[in-house]
Coordinates of N, CA and C in Angstrom, one line a residue:
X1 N 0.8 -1.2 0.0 CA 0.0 0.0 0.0 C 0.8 1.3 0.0
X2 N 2.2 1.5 0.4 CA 2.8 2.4 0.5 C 3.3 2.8 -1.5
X3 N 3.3 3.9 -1.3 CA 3.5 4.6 -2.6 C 4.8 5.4 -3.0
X4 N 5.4 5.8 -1.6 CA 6.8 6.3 -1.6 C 7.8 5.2 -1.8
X5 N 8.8 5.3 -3.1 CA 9.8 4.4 -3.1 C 10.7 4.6 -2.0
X6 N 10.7 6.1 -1.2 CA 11.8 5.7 -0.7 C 11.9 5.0 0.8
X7 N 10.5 5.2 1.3 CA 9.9 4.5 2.4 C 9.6 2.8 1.7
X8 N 9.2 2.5 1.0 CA 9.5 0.9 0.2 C 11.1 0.7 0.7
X9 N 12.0 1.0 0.0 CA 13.1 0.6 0.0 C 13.7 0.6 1.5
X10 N 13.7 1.8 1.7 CA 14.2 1.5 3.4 C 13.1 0.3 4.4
X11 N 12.0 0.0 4.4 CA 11.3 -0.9 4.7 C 12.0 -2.3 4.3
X12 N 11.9 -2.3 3.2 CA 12.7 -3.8 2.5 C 13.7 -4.0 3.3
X13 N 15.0 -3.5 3.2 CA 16.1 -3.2 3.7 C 15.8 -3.4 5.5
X14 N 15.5 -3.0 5.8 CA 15.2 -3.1 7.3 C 14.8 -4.8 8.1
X15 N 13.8 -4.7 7.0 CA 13.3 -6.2 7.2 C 14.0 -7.5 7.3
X16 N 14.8 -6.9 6.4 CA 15.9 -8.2 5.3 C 17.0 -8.6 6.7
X17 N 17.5 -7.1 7.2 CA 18.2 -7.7 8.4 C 17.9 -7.7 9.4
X18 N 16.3 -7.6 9.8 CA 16.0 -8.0 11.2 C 15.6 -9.4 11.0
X19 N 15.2 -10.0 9.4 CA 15.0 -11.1 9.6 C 16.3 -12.2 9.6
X20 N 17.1 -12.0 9.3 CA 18.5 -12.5 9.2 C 19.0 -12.0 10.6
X21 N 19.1 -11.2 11.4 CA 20.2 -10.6 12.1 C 21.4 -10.1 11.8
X22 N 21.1 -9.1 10.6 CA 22.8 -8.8 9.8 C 22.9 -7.4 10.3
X23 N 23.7 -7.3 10.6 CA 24.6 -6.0 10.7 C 24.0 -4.8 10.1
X24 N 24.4 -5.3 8.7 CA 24.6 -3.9 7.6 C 23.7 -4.4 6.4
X25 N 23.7 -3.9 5.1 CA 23.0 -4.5 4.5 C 23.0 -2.8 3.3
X26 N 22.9 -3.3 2.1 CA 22.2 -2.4 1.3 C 21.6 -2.9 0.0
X27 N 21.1 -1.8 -0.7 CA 20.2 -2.2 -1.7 C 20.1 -1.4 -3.0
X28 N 20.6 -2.3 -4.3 CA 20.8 -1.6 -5.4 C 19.4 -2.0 -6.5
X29 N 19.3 -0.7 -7.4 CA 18.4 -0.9 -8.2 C 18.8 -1.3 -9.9
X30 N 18.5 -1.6 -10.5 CA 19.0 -1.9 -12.0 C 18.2 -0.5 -12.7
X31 N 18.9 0.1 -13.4 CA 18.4 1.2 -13.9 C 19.0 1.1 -15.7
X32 N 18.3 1.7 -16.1 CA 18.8 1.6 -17.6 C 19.3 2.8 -18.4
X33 N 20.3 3.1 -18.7 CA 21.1 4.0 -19.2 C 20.5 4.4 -20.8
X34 N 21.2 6.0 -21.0 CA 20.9 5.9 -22.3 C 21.8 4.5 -23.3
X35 N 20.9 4.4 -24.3 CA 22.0 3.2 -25.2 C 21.1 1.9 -24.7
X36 N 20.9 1.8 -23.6 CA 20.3 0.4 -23.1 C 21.0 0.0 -22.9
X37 N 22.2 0.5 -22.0 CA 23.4 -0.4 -21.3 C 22.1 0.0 -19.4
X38 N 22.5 -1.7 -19.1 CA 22.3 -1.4 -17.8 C 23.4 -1.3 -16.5
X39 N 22.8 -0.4 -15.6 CA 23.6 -0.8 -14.2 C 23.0 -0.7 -13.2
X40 N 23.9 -1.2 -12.3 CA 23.1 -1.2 -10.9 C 23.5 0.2 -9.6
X41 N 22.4 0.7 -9.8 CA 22.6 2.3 -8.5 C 22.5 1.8 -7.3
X42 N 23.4 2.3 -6.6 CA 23.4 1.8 -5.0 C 22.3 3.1 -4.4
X43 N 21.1 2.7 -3.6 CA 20.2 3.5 -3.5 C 20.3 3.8 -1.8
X44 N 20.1 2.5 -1.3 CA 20.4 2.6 0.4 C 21.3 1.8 0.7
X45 N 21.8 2.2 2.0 CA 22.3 1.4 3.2 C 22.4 1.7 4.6
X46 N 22.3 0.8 5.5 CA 22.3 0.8 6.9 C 23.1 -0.6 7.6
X47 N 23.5 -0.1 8.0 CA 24.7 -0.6 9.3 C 24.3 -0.1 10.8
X48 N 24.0 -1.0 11.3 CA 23.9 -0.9 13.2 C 25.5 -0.4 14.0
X49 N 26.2 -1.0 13.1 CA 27.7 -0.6 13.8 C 28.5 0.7 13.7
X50 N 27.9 0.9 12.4 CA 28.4 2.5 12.1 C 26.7 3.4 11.3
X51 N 26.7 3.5 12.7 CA 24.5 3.9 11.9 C 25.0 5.5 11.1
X52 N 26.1 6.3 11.3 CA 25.7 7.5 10.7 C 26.7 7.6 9.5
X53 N 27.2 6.5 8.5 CA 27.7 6.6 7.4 C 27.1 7.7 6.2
X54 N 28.1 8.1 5.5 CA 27.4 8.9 4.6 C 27.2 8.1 3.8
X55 N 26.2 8.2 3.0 CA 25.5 8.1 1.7 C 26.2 8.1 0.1
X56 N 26.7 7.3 0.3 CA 27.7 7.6 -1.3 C 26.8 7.3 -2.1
X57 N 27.1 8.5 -3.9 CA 26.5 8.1 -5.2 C 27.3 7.5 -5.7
X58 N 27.0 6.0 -6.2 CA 27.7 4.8 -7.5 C 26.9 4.5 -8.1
X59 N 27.7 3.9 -9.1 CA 26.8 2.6 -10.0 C 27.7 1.7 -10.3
X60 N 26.9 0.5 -10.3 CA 27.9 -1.0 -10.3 C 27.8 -1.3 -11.9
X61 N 28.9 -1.8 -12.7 CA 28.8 -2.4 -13.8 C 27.9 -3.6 -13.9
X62 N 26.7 -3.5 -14.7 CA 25.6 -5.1 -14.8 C 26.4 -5.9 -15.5
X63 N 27.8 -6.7 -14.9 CA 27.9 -8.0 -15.4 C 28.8 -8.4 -13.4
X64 N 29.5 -9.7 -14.0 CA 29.8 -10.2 -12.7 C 31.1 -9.8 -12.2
X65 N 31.9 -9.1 -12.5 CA 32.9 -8.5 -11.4 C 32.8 -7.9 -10.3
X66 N 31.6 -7.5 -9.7 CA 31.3 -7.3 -8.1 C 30.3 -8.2 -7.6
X67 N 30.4 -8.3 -6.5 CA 28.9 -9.5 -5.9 C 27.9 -9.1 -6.5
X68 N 27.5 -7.8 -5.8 CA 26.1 -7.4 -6.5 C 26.0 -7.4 -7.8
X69 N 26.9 -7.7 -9.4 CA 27.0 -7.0 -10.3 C 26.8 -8.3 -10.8
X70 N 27.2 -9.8 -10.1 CA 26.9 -11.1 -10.5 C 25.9 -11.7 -9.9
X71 N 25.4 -11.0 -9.1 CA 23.9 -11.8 -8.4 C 22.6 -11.3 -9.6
X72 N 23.2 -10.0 -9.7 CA 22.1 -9.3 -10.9 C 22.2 -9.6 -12.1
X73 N 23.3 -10.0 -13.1 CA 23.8 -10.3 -14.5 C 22.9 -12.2 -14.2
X74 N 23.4 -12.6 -12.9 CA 23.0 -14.1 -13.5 C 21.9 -14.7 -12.8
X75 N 21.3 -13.5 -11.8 CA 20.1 -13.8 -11.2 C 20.1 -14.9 -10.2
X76 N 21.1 -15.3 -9.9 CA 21.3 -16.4 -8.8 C 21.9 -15.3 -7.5
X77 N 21.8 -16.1 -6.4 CA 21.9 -15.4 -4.8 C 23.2 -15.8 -4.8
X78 N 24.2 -15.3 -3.9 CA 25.2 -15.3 -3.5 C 25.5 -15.8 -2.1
X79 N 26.2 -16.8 -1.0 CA 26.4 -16.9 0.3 C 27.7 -17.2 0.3
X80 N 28.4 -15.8 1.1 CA 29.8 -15.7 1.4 C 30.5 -15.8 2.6
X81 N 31.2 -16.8 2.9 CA 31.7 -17.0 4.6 C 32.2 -15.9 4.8
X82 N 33.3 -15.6 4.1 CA 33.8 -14.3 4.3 C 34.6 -13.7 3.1
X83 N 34.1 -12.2 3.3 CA 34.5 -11.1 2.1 C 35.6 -11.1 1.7
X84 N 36.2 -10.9 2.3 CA 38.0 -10.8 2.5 C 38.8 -12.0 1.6
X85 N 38.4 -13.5 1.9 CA 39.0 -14.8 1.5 C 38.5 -15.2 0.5
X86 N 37.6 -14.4 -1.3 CA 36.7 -14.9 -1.9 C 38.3 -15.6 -2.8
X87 N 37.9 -16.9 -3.5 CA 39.1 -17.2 -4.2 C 39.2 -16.5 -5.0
X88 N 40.3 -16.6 -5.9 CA 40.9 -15.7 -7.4 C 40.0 -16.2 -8.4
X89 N 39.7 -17.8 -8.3 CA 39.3 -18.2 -9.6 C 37.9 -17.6 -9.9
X90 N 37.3 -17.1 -9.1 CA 35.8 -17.0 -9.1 C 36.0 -15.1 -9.2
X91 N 35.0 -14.9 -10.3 CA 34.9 -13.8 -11.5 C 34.7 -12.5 -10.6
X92 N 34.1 -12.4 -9.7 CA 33.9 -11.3 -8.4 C 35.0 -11.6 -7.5
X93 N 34.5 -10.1 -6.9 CA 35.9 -9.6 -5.9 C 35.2 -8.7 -5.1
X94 N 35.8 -8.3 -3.8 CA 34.9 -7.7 -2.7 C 36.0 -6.6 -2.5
X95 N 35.8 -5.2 -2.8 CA 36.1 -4.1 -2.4 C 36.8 -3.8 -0.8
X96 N 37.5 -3.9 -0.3 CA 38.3 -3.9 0.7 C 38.2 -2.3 1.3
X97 N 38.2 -1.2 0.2 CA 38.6 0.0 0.0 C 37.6 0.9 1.4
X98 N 36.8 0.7 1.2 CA 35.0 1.5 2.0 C 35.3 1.1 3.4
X99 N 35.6 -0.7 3.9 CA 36.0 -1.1 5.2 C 37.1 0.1 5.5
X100 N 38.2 -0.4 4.8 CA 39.2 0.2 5.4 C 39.3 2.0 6.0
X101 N 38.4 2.1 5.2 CA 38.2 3.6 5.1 C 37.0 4.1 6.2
X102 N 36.4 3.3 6.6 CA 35.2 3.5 7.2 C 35.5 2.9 8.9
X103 N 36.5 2.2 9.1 CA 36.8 1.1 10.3 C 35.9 0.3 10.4
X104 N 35.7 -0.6 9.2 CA 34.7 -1.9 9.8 C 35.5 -3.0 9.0
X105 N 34.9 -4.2 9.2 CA 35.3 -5.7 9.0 C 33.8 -6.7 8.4
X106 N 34.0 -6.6 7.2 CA 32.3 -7.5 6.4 C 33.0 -8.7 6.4
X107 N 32.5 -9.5 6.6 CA 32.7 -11.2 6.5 C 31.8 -11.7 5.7
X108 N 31.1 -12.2 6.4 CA 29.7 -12.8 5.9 C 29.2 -11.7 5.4
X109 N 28.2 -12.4 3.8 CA 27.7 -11.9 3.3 C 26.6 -12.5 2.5
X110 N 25.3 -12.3 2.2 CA 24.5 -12.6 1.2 C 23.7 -12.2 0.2
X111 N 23.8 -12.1 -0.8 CA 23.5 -11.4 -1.9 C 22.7 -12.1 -2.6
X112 N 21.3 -11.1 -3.1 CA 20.4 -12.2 -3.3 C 19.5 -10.8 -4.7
X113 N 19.2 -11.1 -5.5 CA 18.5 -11.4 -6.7 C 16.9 -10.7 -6.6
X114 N 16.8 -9.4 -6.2 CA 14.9 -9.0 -6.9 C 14.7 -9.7 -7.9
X115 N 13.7 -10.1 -8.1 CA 13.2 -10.5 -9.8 C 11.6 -10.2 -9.6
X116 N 11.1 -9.5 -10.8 CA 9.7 -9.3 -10.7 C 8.6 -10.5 -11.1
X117 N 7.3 -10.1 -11.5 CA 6.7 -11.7 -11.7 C 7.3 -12.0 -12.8
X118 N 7.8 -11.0 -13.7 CA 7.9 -11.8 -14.5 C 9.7 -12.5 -14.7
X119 N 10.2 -12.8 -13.5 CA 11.4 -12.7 -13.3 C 12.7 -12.2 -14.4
X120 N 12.4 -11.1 -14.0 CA 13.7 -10.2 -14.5 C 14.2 -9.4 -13.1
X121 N 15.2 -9.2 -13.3 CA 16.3 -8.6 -11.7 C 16.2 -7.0 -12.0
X122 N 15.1 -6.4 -11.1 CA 15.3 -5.4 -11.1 C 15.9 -5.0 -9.8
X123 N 16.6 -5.3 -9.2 CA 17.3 -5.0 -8.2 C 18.3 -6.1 -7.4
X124 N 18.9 -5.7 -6.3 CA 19.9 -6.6 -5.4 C 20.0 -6.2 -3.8
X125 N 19.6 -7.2 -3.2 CA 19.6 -7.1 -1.9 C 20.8 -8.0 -1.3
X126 N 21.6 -6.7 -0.6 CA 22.9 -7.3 -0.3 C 23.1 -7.0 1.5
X127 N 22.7 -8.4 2.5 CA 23.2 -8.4 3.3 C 24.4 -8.4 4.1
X128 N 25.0 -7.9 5.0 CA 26.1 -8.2 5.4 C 26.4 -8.5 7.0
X129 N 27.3 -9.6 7.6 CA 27.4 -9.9 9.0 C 26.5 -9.8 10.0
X130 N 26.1 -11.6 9.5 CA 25.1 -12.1 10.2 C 26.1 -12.4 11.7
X131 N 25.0 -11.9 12.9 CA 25.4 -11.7 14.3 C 25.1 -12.5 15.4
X132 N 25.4 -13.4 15.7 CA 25.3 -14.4 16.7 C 24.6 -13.6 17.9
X133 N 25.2 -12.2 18.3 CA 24.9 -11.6 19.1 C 24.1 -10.0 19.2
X134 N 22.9 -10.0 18.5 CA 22.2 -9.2 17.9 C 22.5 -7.3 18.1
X135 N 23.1 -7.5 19.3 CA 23.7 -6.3 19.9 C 25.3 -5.8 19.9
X136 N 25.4 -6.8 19.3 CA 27.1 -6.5 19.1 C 27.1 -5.3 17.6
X137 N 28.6 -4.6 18.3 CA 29.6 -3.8 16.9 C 30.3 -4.6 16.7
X138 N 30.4 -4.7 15.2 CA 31.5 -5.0 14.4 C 32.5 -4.2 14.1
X139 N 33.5 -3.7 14.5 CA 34.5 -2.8 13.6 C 36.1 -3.5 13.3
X140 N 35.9 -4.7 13.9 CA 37.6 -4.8 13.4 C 37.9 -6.4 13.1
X141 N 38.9 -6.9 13.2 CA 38.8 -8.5 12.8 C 38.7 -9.3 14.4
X142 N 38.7 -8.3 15.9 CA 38.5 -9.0 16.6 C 36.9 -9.4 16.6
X143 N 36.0 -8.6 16.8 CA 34.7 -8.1 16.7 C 34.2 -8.7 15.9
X144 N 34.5 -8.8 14.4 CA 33.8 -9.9 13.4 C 34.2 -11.2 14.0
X145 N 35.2 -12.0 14.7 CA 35.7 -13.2 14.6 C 35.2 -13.9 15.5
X146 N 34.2 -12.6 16.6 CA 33.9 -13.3 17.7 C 32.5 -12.7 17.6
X147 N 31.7 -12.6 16.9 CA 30.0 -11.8 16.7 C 29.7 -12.3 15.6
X148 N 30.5 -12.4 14.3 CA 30.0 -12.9 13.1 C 29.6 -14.3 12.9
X149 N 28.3 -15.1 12.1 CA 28.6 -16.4 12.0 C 27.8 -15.9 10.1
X150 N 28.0 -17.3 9.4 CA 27.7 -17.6 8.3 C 26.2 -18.0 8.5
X151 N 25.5 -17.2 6.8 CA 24.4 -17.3 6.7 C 24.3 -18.9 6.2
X152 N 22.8 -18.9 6.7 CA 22.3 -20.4 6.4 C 21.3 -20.9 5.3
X153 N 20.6 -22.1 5.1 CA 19.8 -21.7 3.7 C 18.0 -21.7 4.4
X154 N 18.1 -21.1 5.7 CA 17.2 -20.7 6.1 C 17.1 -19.1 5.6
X155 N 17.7 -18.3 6.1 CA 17.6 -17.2 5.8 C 18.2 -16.6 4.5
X156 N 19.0 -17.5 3.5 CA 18.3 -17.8 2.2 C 17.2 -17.3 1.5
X157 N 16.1 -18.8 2.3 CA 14.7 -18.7 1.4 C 14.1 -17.5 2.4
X158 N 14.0 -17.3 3.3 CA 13.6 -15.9 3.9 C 14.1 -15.0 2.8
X159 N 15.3 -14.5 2.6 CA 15.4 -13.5 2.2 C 15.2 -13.1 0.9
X160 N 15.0 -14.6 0.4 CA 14.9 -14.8 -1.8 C 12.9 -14.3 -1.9
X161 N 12.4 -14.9 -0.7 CA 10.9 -14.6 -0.5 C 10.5 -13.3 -0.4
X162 N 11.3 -12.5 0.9 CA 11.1 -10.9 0.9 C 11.8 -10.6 -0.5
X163 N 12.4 -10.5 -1.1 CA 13.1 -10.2 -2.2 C 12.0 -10.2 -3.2
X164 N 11.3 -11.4 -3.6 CA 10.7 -11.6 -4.8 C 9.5 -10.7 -4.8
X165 N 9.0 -10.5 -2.9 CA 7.7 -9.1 -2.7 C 8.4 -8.1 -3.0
X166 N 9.7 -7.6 -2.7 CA 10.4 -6.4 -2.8 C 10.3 -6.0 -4.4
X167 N 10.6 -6.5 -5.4 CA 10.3 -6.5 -6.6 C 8.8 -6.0 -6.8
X168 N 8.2 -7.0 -6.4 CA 7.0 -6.8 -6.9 C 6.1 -5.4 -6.4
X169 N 6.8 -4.9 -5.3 CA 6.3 -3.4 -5.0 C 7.1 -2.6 -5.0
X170 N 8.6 -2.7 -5.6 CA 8.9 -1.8 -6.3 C 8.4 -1.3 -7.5
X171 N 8.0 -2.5 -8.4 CA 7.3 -2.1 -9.5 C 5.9 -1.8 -9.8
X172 N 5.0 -1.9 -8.7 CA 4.0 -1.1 -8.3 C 4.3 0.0 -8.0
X173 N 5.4 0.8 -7.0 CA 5.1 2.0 -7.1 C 5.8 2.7 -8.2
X174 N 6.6 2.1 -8.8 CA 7.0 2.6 -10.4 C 5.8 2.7 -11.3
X175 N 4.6 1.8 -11.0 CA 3.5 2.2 -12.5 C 2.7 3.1 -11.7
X176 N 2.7 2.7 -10.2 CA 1.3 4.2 -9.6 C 2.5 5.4 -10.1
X177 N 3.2 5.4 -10.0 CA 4.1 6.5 -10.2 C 3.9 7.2 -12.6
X178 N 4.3 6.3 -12.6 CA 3.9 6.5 -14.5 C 2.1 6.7 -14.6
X179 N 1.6 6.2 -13.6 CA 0.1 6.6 -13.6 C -0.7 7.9 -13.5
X180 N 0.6 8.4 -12.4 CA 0.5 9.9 -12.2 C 1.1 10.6 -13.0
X181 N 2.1 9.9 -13.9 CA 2.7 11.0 -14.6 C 1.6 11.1 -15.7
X182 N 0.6 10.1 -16.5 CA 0.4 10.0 -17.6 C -1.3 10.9 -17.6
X183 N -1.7 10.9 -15.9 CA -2.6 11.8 -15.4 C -2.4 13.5 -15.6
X184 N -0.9 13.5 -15.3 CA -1.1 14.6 -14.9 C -0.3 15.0 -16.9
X185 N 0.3 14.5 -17.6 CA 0.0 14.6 -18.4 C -1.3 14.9 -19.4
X186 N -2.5 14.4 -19.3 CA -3.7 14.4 -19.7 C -4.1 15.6 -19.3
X187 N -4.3 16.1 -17.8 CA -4.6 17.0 -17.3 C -4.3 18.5 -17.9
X188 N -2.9 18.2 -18.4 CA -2.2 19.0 -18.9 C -2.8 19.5 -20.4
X189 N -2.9 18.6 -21.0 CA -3.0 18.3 -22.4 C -4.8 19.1 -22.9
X190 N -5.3 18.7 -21.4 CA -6.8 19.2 -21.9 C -6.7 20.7 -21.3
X191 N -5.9 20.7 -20.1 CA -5.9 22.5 -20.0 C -5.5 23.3 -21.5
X192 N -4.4 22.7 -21.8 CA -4.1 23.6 -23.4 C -4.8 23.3 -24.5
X193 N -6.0 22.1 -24.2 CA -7.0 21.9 -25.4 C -8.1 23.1 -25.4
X194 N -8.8 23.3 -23.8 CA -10.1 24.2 -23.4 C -9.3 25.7 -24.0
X195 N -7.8 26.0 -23.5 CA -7.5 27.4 -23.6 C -7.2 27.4 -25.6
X196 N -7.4 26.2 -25.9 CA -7.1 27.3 -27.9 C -8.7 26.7 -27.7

């Protein structure tokens, strides 16, 4: 029923890690470029350990050289023991750069796939450091090594389930949204019909 995306998205996101117990978590959207190249916009995020992060603007390349950029190119979920140790042979790579910079420690991770009904990935919900201890900070390798545990394929299908609603009302408030525009287009169209 809600109609604001940006109250949708922070909702999703919220849910995803109180149902999991993760830490942090954020949430990218697939957006479509001029050309019809797509990518993925990092729209939210929230972390309990560092709640007053700034807000960075990106976009992720839509193929698989970032987690989120291979969960969305191949529409499969992702479950990562830890960020840090992903092997070489495998096509993604986890960004070190933002931790280091920010004083935190991501370990676990899971990365999972929007798809609408008609499954296409319009989006990516990326959890991070699931917490044994629901009240614990994370910020260093002591604090992850002794708070962090690995997601399970419980909160998995939890989170592939909220995911697949999350889609589906993001793209409801995208048409109530084109509904309004095509209204208030009309409206428009007959004001400058009555005035000639």
């Amino acid at each position: 029923s809600e109609r604001d995306q940006d109250v949708v998205l922070a909702m999703i996101l919220t849910e995803a890690r109180h149902l999991t117990d993760s830490d942090a978590g954020s949430l990218y959207l697939v957006e479509e470029e001029e050309g019809g190249t797509r990518t993925l916009h990092f729209l939210r995020s929230q972390n309990d350990s560092l709640p007053d992060l700034p807000r960075p603007e990106y976009s992720l390349a839509f193929d698989d050289t970032s987690l989120a950029g291979f969960v969305a190119f191949h529409g499969q979920h992702l479950v990562i023991e830890d960020a840090y140790d992903i092997p070489d042979s495998e096509p993604y790579s986890f960004n070190r750069s933002y931790d280091e910079k920010q004083g935190y420690r991501a370990r676990s991770m899971l990365i999972v796939p929007m798809k609408d009904h008609r499954d296409t990935v319009v989006g990516v919900l990326q959890l991070i450091n699931k917490k044994s201890d629901p009240g614990a900070v994370i910020r260093d390798e002591l604090s992850s090594d002794r708070h962090v545990v690995g997601y399970e394929l419980r909160d998995v299908e939890l989170v592939q389930s909220l995911a697949g609603q999350a889609a589906v009302s993001i793209e409801n408030v995208r048409l109530y949204e084109e509904i309004e525009n095509l209204f208030e287009g009309f409206i428009k169209a007959s004001v400058i019909a009555i005035d000639q």
